[in-house]
PDB file of C-alpha atoms in Angstrom:
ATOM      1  CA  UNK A   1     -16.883 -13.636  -1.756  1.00  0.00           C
ATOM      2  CA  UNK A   2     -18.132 -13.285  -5.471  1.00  0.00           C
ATOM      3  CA  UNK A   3     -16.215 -10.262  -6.036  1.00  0.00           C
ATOM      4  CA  UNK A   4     -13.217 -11.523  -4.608  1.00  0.00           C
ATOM      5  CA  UNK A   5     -13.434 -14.206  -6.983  1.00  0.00           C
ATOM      6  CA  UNK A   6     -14.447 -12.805 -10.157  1.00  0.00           C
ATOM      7  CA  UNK A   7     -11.804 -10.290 -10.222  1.00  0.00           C
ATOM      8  CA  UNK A   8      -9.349 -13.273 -10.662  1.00  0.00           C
ATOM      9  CA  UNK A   9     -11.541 -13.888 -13.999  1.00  0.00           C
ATOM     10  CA  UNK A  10      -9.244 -12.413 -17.163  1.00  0.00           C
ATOM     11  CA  UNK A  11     -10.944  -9.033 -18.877  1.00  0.00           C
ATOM     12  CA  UNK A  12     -12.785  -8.581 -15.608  1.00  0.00           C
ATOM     13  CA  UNK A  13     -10.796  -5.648 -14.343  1.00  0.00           C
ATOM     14  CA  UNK A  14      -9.836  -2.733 -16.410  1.00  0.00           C
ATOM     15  CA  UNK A  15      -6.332  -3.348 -15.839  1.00  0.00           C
ATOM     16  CA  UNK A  16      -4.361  -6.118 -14.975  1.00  0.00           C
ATOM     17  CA  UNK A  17      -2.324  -4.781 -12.838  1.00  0.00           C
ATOM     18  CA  UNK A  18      -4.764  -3.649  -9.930  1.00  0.00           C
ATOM     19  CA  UNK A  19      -4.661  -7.273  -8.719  1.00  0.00           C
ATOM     20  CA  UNK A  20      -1.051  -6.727  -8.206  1.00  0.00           C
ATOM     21  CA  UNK A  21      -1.722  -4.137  -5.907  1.00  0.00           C
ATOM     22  CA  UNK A  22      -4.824  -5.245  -3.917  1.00  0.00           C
ATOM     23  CA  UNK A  23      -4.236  -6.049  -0.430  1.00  0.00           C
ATOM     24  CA  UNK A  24      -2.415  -8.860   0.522  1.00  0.00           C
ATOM     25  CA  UNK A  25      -1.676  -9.624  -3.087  1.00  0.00           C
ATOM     26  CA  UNK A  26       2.177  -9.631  -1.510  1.00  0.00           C
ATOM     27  CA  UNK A  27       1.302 -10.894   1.944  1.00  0.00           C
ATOM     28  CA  UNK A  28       1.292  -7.168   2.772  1.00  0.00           C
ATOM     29  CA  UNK A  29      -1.760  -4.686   4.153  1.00  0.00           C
ATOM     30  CA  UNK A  30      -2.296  -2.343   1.898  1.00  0.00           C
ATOM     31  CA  UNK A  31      -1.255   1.408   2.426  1.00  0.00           C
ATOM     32  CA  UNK A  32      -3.766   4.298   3.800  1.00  0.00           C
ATOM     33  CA  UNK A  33      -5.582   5.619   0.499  1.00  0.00           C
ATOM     34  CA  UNK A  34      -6.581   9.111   0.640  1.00  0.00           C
ATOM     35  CA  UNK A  35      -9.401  10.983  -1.291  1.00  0.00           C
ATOM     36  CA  UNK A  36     -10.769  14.787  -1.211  1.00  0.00           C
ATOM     37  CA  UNK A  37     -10.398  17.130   0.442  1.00  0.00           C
ATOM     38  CA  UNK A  38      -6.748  17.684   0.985  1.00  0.00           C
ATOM     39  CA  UNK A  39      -7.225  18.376   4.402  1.00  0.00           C
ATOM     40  CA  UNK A  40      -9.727  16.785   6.865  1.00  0.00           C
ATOM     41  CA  UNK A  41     -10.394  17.970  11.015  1.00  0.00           C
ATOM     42  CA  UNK A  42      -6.624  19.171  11.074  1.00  0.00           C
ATOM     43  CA  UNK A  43      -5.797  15.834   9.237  1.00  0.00           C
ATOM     44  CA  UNK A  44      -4.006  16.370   5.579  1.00  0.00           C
ATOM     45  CA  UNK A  45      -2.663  14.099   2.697  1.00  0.00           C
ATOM     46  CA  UNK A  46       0.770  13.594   2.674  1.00  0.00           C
ATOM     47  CA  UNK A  47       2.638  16.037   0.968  1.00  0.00           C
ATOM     48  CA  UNK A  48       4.415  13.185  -1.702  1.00  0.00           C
ATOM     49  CA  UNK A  49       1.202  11.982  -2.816  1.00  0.00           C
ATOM     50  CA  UNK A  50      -0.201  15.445  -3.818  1.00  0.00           C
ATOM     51  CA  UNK A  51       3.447  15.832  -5.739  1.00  0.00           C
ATOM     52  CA  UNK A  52       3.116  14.205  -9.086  1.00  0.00           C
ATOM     53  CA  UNK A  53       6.127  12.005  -8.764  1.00  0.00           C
ATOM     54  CA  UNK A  54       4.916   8.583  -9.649  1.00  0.00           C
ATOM     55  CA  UNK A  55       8.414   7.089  -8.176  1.00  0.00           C
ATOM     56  CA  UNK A  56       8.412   8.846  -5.147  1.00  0.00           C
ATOM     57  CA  UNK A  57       4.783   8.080  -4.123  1.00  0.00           C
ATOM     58  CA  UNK A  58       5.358   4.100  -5.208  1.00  0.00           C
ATOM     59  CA  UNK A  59       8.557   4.129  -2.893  1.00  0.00           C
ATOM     60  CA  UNK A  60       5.973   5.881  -0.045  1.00  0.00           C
ATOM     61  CA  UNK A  61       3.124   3.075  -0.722  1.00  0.00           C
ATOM     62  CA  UNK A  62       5.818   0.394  -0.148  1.00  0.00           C
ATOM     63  CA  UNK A  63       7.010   2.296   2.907  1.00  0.00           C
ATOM     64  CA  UNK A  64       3.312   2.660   4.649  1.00  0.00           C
ATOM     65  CA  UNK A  65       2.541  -0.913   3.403  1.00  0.00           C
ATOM     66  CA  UNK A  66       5.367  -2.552   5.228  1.00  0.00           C
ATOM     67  CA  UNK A  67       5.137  -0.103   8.293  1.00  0.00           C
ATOM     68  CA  UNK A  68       1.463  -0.947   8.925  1.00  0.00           C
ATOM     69  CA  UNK A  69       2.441  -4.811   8.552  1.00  0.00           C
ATOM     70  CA  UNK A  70       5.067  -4.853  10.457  1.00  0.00           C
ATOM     71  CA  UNK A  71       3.439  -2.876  13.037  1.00  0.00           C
ATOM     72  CA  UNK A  72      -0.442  -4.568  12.750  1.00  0.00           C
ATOM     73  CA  UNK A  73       0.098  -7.826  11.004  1.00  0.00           C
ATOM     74  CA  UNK A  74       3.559  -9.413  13.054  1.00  0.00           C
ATOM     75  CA  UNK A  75       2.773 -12.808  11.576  1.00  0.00           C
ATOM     76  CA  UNK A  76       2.415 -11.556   7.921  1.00  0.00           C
ATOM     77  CA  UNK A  77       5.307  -9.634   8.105  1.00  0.00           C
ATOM     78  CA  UNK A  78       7.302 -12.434   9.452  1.00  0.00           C
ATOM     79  CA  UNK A  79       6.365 -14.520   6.412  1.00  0.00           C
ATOM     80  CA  UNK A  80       7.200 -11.537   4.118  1.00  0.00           C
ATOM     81  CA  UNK A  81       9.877 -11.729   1.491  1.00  0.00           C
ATOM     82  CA  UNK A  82      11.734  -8.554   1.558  1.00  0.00           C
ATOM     83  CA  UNK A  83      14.198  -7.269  -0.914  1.00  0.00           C
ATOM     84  CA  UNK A  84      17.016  -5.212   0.089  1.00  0.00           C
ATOM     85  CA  UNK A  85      15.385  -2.069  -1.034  1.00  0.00           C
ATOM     86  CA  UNK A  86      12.119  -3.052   1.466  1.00  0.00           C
ATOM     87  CA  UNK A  87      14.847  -3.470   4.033  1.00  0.00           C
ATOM     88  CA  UNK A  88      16.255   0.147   3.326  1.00  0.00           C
ATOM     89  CA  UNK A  89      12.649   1.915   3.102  1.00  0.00           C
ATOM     90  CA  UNK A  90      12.220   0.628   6.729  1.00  0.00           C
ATOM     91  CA  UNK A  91      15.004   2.007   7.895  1.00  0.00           C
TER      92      UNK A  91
END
């Protein structure tokens, strides 16, 4: 509980930002994270994130985040506000 609530302190966090992107900052889960190594018992990162492109692995964050909400979390998803792009990612 502490930690949850000290990271809303300003200067705590290095950046900003990350509190933008913790889970459920946007009524969304979070998507999967992935660490070393690339592959994992005959499990592997997705290709986009091991890419570089900044853009492209936002857009696939988005994408995972609002799959595994709208797939795990109905009721958050149902209180979601979507933008037309969201709406295109899931289709």
């Amino acid at each position: 509980m502490a930690d949850a609530i000290v990271r809303l302190v300003p200067g705590v966090l290095g950046c900003g930002e990350s509190l933008d992107i913790d889970s459920h900052a946007d009524g969304l889960l979070s998507a999967p994270q992935y660490t070393r190594p690339e592959e994992w018992r005959g499990l592997n990162v997705p290709a986009v994130l091991l890419g570089g492109n900044h853009v492209e692995i936002a857009r696939w964050k988005r994408r995972e985040s609002l799959r595994l909400t709208r797939s795990q979390r109905p009721d958050l998803f149902a209180k979601a506000r979507l933008s037309e792009a969201d709406l295109r990612l899931l289709d």
